[in-house]
mmCIF file of C-alpha atoms and ligand atoms in Angstrom:
data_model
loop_
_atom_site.group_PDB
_atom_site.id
_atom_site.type_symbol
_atom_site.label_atom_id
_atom_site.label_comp_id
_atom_site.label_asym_id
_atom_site.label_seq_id
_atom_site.Cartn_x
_atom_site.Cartn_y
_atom_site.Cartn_z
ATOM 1 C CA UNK A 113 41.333 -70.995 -55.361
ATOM 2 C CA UNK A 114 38.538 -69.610 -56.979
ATOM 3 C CA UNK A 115 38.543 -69.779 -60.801
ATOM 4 C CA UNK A 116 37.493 -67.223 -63.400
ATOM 5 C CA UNK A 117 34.808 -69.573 -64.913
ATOM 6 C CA UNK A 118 34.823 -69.650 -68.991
ATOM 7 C CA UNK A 119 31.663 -70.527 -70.764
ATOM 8 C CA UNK A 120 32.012 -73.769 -73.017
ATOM 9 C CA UNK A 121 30.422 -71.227 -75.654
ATOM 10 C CA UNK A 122 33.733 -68.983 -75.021
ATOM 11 C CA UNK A 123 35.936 -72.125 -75.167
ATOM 12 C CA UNK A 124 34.452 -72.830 -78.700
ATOM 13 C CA UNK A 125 34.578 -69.771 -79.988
ATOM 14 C CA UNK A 126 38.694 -70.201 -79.919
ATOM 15 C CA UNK A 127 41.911 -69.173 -78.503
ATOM 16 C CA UNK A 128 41.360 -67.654 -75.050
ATOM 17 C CA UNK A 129 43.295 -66.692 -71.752
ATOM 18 C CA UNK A 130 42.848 -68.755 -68.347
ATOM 19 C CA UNK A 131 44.267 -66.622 -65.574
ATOM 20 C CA UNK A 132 44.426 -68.958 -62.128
ATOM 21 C CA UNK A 133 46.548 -66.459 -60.203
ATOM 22 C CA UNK A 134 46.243 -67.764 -56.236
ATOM 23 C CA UNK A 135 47.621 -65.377 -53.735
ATOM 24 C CA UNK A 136 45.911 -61.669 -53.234
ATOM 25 C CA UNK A 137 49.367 -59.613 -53.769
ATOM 26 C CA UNK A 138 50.098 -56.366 -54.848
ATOM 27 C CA UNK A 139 50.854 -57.272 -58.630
ATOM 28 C CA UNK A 140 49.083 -56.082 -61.664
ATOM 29 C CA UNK A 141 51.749 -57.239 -64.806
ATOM 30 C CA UNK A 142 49.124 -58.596 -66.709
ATOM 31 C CA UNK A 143 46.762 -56.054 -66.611
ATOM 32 C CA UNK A 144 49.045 -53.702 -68.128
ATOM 33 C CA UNK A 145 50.270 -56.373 -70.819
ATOM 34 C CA UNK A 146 46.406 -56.513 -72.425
ATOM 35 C CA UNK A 147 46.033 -54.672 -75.532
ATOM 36 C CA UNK A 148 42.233 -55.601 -74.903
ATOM 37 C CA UNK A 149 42.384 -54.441 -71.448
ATOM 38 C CA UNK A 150 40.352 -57.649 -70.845
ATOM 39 C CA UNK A 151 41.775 -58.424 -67.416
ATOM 40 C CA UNK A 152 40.539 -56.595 -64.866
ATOM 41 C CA UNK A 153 41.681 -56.023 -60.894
ATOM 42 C CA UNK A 154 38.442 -54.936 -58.876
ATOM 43 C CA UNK A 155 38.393 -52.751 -56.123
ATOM 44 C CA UNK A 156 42.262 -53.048 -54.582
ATOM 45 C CA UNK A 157 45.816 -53.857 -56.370
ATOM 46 C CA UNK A 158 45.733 -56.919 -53.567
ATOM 47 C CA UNK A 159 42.638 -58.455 -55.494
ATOM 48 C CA UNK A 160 43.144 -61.798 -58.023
ATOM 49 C CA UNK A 161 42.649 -60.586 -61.956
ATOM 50 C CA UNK A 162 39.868 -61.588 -63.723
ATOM 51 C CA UNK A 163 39.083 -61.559 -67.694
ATOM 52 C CA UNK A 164 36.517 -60.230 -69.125
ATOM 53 C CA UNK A 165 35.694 -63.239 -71.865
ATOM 54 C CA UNK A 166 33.869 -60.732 -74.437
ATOM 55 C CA UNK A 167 37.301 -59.024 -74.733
ATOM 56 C CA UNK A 168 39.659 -61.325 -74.665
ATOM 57 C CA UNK A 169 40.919 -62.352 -78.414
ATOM 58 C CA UNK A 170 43.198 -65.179 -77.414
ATOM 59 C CA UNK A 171 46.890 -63.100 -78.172
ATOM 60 C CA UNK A 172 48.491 -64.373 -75.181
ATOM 61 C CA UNK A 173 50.962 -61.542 -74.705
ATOM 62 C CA UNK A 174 49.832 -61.435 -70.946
ATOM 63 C CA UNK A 175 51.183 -65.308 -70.705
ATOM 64 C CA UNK A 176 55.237 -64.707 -69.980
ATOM 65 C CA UNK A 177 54.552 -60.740 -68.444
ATOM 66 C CA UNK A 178 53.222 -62.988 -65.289
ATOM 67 C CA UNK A 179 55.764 -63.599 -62.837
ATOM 68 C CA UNK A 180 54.095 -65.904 -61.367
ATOM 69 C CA UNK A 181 53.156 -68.259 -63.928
ATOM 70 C CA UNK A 182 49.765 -67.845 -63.458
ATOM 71 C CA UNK A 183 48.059 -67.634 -66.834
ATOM 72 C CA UNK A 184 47.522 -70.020 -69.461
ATOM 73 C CA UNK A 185 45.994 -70.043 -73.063
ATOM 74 C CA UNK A 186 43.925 -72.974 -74.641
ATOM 75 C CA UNK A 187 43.006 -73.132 -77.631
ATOM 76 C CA UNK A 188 39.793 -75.898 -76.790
ATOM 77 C CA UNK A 189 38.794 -77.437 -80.415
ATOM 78 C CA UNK A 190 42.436 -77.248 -81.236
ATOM 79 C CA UNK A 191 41.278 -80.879 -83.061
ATOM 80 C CA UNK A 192 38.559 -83.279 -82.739
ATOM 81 C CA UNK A 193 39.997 -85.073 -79.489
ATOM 82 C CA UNK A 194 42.663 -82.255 -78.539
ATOM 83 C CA UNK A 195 42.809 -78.859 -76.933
ATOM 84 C CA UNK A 196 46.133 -76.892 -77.403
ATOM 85 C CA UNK A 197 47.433 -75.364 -74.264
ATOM 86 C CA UNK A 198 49.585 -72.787 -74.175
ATOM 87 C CA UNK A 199 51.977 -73.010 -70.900
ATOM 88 C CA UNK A 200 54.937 -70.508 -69.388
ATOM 89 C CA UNK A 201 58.068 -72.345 -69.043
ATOM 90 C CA UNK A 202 61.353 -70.966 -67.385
ATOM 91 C CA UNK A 203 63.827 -74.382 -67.240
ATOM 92 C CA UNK A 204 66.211 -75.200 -69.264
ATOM 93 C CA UNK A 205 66.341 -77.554 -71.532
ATOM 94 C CA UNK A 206 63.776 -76.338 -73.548
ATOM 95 C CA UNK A 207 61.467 -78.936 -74.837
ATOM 96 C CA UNK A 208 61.298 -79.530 -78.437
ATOM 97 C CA UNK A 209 58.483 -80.197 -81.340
ATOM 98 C CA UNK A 210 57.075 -83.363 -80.767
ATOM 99 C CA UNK A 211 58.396 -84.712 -77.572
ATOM 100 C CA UNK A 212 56.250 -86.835 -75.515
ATOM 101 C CA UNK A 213 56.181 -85.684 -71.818
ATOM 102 C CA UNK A 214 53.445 -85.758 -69.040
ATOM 103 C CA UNK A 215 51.361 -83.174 -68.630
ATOM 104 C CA UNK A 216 50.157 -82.838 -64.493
ATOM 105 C CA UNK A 217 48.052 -80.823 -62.695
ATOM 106 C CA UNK A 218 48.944 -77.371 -60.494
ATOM 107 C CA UNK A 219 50.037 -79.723 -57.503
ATOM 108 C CA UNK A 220 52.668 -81.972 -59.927
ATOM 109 C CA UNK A 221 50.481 -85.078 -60.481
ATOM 110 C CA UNK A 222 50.658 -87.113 -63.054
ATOM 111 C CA UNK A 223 47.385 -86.607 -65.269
ATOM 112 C CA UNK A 224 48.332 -87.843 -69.007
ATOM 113 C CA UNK A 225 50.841 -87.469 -71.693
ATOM 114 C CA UNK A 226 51.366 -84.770 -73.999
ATOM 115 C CA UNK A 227 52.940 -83.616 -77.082
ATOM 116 C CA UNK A 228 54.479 -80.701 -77.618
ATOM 117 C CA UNK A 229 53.752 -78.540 -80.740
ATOM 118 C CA UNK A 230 55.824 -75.519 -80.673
ATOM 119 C CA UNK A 231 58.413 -73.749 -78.320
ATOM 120 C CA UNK A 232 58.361 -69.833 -78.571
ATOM 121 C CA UNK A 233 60.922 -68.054 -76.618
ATOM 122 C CA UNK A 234 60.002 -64.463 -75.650
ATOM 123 C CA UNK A 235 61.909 -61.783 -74.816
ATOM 124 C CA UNK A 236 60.436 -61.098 -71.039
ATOM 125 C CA UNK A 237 62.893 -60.426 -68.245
ATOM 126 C CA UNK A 238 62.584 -64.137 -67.157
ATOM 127 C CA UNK A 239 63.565 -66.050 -70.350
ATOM 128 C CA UNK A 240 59.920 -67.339 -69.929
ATOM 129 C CA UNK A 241 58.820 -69.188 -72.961
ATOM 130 C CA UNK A 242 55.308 -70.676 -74.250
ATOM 131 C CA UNK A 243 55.542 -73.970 -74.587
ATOM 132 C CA UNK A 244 52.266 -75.131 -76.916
ATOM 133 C CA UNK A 245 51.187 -78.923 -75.870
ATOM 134 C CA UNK A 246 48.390 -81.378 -77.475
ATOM 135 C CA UNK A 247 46.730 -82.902 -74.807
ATOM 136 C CA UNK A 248 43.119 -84.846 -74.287
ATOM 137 C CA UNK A 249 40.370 -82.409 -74.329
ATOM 138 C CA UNK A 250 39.190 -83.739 -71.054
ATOM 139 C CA UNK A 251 42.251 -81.999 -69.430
ATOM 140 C CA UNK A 252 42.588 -78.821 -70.638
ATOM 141 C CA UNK A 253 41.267 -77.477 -67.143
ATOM 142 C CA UNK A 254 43.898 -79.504 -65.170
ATOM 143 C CA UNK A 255 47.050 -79.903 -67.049
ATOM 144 C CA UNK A 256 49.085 -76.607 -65.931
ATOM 145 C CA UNK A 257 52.765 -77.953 -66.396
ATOM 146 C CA UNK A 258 54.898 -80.823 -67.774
ATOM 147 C CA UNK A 259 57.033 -82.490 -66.573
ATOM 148 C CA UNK A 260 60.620 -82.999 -68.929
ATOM 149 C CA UNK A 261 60.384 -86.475 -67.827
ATOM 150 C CA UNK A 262 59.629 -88.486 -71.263
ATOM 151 C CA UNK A 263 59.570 -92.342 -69.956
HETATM 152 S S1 SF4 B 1753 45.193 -63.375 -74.348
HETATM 153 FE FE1 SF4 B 1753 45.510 -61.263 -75.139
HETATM 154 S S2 SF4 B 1753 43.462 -60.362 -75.109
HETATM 155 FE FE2 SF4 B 1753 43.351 -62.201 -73.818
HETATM 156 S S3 SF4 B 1753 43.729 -61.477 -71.737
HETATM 157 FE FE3 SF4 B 1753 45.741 -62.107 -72.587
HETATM 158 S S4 SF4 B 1753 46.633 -60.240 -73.483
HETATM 159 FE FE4 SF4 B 1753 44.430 -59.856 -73.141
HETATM 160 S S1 SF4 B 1754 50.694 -60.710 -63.215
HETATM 161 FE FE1 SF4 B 1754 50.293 -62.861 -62.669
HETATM 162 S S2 SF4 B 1754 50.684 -62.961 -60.438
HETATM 163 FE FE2 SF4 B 1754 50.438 -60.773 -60.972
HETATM 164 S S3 SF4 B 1754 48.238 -60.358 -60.629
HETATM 165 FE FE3 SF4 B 1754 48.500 -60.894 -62.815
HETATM 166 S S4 SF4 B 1754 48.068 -63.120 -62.888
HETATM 167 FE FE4 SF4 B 1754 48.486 -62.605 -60.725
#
């Protein structure tokens, strides 16, 4: 899958969307959902979004209007070691403040542990939440789910 690359300049600046939507369907949720109208479907409904990083302003109200979990939010210098990401989350239990779980990657590896920092529900037609996770800056391009595992 091809990604909509960010600048490190963009990443700095703070909280911005990461859309890594994989199959060319006829879908277009998140376009509509930007107030910014900073994602953008070229050319045919089929094509994969893309965001325009000069208009993007890090809201994230595109995040649970995907129904296919495709978009994240990080926010990069979240700390001095640690990005935040913010990831859609449809299973119950819910996680909670502070619980330790792994983080992986978009295939279900294992890739590090992470804490979770807030849980906001929403009120989208699949009980989607955001689920807001501390993890090593190093992975805020690969960690795409957790895992409710805590070990
Ligand atoms: S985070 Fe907000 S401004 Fe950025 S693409 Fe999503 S809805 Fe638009
Ligand atoms: S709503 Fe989600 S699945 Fe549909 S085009 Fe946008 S990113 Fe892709």
């Amino acid at each position: 899958m091809k990604k909509n690359k960010i600048s490190k300049k963009r990443l700095e600046k703070g909280p911005v969307a990461i859309i890594e939507c994989p199959e060319k369907i006829p879908c277009n949720p998140c376009v509509k959902a930007c107030p910014k109208e900073a994602i953008i479907i070229e050319d045919s409904l089929i094509e994969t979004p893309k965001i325009d990083y000069k208009k993007c302003v890090g809201c994230f109200l595109c995040i649970p209007k995907c129904p296919g979990l495709a978009i994240f939010g990080v926010y990069y210098n979240y700390t001095k070691n640690e990005s935040l990401l913010f990831i859609p989350y449809e299973f119950l239990p819910r996680p909670k403040k502070g619980d330790i779980l792994w983080g992986l990657d978009c295939n279900g590896k294992k890739i590090s542990k992470v804490i979770v920092e807030k849980v906001t529900e929403t009120p989208n037609f699949n009980h989607c939440a955001i689920i807001q996770i501390r993890v090593k800056k190093k992975y805020f391009d690969k960690i795409r789910m957790i895992s409710y595992e805590k070990k």
